[in-house]
Short mmCIF file of N, CA and C in Angstrom, two decimals:
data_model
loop_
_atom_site.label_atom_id
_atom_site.label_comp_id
_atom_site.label_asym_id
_atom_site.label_seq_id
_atom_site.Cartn_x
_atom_site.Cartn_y
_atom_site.Cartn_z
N UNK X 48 -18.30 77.16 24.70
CA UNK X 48 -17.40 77.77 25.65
C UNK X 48 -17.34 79.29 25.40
N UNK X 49 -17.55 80.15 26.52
CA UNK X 49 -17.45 82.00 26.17
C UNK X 49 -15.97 82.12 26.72
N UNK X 50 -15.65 82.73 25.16
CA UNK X 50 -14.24 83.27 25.89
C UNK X 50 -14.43 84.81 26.95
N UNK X 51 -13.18 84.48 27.23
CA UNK X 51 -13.20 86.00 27.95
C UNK X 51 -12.44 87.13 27.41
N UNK X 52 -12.66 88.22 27.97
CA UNK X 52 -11.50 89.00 27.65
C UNK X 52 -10.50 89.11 26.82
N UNK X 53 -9.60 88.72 28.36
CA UNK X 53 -8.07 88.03 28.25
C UNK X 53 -8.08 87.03 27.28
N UNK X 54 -8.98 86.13 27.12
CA UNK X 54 -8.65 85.50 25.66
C UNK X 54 -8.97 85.89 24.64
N UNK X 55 -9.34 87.12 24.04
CA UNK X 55 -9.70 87.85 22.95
C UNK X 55 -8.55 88.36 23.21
N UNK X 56 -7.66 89.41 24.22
CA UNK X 56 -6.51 89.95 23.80
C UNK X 56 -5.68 89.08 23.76
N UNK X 57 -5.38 87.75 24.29
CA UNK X 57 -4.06 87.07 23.70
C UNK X 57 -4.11 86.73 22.32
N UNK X 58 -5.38 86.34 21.98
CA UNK X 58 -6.11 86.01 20.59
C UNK X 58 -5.11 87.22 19.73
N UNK X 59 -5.28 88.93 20.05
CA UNK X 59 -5.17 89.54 19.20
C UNK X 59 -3.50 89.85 18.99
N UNK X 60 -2.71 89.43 20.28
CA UNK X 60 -1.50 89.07 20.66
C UNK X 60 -1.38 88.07 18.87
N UNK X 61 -1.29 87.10 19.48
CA UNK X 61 -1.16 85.60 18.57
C UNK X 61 -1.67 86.03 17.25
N UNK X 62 -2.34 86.82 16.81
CA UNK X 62 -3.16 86.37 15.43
C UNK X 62 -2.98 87.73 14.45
N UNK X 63 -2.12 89.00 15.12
CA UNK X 63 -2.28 90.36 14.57
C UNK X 63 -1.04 90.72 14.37
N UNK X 64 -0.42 91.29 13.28
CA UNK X 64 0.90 91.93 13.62
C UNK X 64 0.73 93.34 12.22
N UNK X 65 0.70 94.41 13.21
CA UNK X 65 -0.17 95.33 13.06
C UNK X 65 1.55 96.18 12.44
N UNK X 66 1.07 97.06 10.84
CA UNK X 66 2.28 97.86 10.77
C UNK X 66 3.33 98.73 12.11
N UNK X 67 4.38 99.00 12.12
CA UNK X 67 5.02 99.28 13.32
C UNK X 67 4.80 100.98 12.25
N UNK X 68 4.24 101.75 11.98
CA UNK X 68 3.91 103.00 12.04
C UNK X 68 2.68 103.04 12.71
N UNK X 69 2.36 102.12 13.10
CA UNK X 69 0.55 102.08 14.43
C UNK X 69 1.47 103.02 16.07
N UNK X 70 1.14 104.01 15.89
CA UNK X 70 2.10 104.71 16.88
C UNK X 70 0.63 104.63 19.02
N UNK X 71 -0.21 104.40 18.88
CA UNK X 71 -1.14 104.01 19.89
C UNK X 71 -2.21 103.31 19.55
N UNK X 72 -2.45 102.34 20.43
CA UNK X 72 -4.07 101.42 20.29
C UNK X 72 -5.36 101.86 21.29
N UNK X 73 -6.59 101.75 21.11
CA UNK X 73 -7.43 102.35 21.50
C UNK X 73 -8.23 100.98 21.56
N UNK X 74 -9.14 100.83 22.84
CA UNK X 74 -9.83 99.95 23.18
C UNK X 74 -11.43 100.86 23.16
N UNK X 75 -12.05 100.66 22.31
CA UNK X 75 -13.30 101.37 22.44
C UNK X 75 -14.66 100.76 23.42
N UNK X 76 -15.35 101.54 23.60
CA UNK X 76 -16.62 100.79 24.40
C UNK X 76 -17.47 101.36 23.79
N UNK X 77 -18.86 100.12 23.72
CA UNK X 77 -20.18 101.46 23.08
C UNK X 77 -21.46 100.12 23.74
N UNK X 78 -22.31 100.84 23.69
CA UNK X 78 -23.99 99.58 24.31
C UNK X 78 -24.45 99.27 22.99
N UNK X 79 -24.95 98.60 22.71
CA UNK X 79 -25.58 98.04 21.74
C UNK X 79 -27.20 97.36 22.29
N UNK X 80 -28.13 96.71 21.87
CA UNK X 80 -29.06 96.41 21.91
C UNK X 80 -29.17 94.95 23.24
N UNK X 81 -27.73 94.19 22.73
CA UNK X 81 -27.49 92.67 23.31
C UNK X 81 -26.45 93.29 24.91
N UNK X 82 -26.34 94.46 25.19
CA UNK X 82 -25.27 95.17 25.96
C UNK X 82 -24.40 95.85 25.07
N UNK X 83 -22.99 95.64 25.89
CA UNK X 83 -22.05 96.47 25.75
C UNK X 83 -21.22 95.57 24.97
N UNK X 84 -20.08 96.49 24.00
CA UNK X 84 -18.83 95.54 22.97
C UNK X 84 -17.85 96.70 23.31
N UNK X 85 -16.49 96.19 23.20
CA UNK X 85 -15.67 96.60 23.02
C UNK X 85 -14.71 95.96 22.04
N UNK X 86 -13.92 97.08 21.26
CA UNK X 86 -13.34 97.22 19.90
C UNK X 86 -11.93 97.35 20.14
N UNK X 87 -10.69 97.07 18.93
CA UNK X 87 -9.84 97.77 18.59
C UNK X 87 -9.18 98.10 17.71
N UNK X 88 -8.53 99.59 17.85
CA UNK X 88 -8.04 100.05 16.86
C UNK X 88 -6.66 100.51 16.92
N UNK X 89 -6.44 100.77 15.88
CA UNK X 89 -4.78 101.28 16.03
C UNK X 89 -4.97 102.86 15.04
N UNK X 90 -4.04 103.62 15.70
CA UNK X 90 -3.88 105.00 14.85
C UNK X 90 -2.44 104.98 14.90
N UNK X 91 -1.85 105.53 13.48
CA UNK X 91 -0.60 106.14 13.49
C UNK X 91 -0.55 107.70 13.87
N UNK X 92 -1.05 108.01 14.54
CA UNK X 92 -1.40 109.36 15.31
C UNK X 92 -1.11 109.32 16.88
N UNK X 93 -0.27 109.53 17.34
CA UNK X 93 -0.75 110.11 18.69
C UNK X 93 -0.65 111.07 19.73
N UNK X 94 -1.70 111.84 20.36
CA UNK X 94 -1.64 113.24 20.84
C UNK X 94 -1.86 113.15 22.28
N UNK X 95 -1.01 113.78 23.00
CA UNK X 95 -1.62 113.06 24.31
C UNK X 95 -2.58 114.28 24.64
N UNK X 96 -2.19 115.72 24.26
CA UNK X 96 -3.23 116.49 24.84
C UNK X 96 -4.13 116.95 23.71
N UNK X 97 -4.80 115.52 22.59
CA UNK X 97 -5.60 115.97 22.00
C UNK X 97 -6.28 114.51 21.35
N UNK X 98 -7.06 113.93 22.08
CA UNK X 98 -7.65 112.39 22.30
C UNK X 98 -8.71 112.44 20.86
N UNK X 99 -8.30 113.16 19.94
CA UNK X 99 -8.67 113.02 18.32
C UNK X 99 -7.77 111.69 17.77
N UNK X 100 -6.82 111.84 18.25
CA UNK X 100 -6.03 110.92 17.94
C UNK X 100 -6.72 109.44 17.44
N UNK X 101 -7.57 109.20 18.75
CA UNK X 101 -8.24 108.08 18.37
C UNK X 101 -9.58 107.85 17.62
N UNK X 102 -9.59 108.75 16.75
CA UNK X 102 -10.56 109.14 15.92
C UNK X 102 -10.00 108.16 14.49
N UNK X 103 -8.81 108.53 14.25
CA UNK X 103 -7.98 107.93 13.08
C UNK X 103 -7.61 106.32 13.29
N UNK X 104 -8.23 105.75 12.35
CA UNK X 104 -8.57 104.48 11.82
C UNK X 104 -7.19 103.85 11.02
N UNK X 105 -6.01 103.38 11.03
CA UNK X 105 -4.72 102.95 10.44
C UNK X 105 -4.90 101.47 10.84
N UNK X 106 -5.70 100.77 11.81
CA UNK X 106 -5.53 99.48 11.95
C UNK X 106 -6.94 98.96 12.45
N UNK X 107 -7.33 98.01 11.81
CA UNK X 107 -8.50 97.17 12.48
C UNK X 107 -8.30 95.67 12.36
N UNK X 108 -7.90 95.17 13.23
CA UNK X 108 -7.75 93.57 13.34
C UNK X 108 -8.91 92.44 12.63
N UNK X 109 -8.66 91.81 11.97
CA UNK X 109 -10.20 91.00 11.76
C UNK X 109 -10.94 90.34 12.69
N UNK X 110 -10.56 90.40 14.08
CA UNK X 110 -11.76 90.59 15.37
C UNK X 110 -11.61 91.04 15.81
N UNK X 111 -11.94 92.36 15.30
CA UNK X 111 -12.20 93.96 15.63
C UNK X 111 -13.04 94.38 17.36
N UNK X 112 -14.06 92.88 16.92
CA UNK X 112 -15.21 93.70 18.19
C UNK X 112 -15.35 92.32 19.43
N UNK X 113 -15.39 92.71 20.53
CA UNK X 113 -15.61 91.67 21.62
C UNK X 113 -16.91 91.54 22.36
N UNK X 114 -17.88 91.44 21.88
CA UNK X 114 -19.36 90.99 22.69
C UNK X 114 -19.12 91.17 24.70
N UNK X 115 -19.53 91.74 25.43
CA UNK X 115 -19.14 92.06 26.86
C UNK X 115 -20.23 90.85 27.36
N UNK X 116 -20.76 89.47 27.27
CA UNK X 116 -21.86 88.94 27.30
C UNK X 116 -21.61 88.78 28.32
N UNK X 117 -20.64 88.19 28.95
CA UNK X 117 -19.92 86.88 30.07
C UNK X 117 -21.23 87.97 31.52
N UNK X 118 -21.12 86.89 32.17
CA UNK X 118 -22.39 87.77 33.32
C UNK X 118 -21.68 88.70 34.37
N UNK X 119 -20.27 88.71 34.48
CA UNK X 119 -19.78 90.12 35.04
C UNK X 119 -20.10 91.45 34.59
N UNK X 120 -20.67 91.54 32.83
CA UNK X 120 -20.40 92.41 32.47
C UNK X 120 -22.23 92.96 32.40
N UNK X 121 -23.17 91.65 33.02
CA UNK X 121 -25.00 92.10 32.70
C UNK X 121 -25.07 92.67 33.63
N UNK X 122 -26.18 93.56 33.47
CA UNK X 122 -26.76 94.48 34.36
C UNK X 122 -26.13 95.55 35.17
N UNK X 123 -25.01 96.15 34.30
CA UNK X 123 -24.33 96.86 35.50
C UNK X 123 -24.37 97.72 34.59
N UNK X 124 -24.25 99.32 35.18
CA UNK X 124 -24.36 100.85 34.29
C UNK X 124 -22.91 101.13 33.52
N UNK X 125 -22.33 101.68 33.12
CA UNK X 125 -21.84 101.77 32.33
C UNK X 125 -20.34 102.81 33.03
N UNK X 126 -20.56 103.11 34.03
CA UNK X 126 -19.77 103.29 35.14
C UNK X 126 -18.93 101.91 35.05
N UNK X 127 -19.40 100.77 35.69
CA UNK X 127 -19.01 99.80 36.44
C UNK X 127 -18.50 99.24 35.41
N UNK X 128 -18.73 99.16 33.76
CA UNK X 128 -18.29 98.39 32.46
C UNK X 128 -16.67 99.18 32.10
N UNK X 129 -16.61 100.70 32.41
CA UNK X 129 -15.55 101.05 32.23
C UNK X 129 -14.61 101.08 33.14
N UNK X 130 -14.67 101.14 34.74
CA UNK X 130 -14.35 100.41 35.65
C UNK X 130 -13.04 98.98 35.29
N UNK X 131 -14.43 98.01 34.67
CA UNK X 131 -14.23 96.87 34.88
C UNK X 131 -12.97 96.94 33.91
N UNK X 132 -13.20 96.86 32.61
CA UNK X 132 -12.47 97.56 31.53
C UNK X 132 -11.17 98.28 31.76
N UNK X 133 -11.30 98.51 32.64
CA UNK X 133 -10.01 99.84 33.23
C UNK X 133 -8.81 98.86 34.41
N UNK X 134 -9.53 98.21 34.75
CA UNK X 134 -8.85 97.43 35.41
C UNK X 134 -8.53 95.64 34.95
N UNK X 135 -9.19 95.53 33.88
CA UNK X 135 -8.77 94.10 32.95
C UNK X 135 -7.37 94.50 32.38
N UNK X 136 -7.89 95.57 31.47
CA UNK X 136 -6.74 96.23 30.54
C UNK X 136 -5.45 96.53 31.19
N UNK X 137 -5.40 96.84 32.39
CA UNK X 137 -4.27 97.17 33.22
C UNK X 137 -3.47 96.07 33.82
N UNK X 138 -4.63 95.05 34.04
CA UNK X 138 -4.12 93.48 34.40
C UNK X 138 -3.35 92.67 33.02
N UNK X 139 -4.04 93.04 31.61
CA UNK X 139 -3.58 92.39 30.77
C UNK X 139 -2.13 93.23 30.34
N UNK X 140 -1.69 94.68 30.76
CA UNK X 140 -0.26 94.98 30.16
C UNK X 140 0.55 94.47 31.28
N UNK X 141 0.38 94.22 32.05
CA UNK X 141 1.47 93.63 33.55
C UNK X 141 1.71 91.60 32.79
N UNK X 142 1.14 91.69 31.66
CA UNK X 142 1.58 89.87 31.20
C UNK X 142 2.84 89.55 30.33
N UNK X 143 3.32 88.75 30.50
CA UNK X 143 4.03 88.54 29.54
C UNK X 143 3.97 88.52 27.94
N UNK X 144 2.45 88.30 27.54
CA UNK X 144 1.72 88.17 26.30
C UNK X 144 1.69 89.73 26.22
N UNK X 145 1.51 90.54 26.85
CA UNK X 145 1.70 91.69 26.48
C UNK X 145 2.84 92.09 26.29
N UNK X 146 4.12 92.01 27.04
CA UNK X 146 5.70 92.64 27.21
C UNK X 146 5.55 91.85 25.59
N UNK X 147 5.53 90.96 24.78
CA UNK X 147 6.27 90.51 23.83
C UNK X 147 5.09 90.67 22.53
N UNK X 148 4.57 91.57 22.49
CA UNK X 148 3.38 91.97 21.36
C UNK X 148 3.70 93.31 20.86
N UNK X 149 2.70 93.15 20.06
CA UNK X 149 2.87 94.72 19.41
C UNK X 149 2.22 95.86 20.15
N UNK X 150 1.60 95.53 20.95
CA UNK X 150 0.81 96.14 21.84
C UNK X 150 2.05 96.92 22.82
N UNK X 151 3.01 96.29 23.01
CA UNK X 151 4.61 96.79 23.62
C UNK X 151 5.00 98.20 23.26
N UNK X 152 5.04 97.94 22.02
CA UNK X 152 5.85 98.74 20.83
C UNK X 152 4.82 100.42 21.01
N UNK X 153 4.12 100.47 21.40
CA UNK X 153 3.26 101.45 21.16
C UNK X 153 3.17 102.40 21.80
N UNK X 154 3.22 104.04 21.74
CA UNK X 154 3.00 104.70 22.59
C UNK X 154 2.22 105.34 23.72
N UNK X 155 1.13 104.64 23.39
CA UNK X 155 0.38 104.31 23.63
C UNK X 155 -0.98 103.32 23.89
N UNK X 156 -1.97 103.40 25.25
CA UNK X 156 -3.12 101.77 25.02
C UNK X 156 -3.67 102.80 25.89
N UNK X 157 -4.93 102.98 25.15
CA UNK X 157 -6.53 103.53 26.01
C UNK X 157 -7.81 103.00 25.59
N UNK X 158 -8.42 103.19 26.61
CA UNK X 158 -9.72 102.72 26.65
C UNK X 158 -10.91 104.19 26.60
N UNK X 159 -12.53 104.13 26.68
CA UNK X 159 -13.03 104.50 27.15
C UNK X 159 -14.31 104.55 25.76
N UNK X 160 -15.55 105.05 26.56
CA UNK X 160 -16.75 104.71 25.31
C UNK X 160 -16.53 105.76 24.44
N UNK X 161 -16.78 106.33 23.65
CA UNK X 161 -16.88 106.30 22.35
C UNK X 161 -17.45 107.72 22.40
N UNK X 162 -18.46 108.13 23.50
CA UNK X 162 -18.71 109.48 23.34
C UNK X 162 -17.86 110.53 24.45
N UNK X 163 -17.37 109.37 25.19
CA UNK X 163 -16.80 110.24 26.68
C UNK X 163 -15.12 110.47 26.32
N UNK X 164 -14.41 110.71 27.66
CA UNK X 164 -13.13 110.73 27.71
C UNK X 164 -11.97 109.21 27.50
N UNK X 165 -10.79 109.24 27.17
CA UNK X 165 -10.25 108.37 26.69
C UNK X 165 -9.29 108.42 27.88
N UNK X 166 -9.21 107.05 28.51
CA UNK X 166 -8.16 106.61 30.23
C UNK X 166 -7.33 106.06 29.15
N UNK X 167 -5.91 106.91 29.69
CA UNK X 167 -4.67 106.09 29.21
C UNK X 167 -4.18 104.73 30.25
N UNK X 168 -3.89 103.90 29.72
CA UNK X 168 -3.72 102.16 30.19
C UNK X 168 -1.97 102.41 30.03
N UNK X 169 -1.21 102.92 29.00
CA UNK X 169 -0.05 102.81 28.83
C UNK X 169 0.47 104.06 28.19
#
């Protein structure tokens, strides 16, 4: 069975309880060989007009990384992965699994790959 997504973040909901000095979380993207993964992290840092922030490493969950395999995510440029990404992530803070996580607490939730700009989600 491939999970999705949404079941990797309830996963990280249910299974993580991340120090409350984790002041924003960062959803990373990067391609790899098999496609695209996306990551997360937590920083006790956060800047809104200086996206270093998510440079600083204070939290890594022990399933850190999410494989993008599922076939929504093959063959499409990397446009359409952050897109997609941009609008999961936005679907998953409107849940209840989100209102009652640590993911709540935070001043932050962004996404974006790894060499580009960082979309704030929250």
């Amino acid at each position: 069975m491939n999970i999705t997504l949404n079941d990797w973040l309830f996963q990280l909901c249910d299974t993580e309880s991340p120090d409350t000095s984790i002041a924003a979380y960062h959803f990373g993207l990067f391609e790899t060989a098999h496609g695209y993964e996306i990551y997360l992290i937590g920083s006790k840092e956060f800047d809104e007009e200086d996206s270093d922030w998510a440079c600083n490493v204070d939290f890594e969950p022990v399933n850190k990384y999410f494989p993008l395999t599922q076939e929504e995510y093959r063959n499409v440029g990397w446009e359409k992965i952050l897109e997609r990404i941009i609008s999961e992530l936005s679907a998953f803070v409107r849940t209840e699994k989100f209102a009652t996580s640590f993911f709540s607490k935070a001043e932050a939730v962004s996404t974006g790959f790894d060499d580009g700009d960082l979309v704030r989600i929250v």
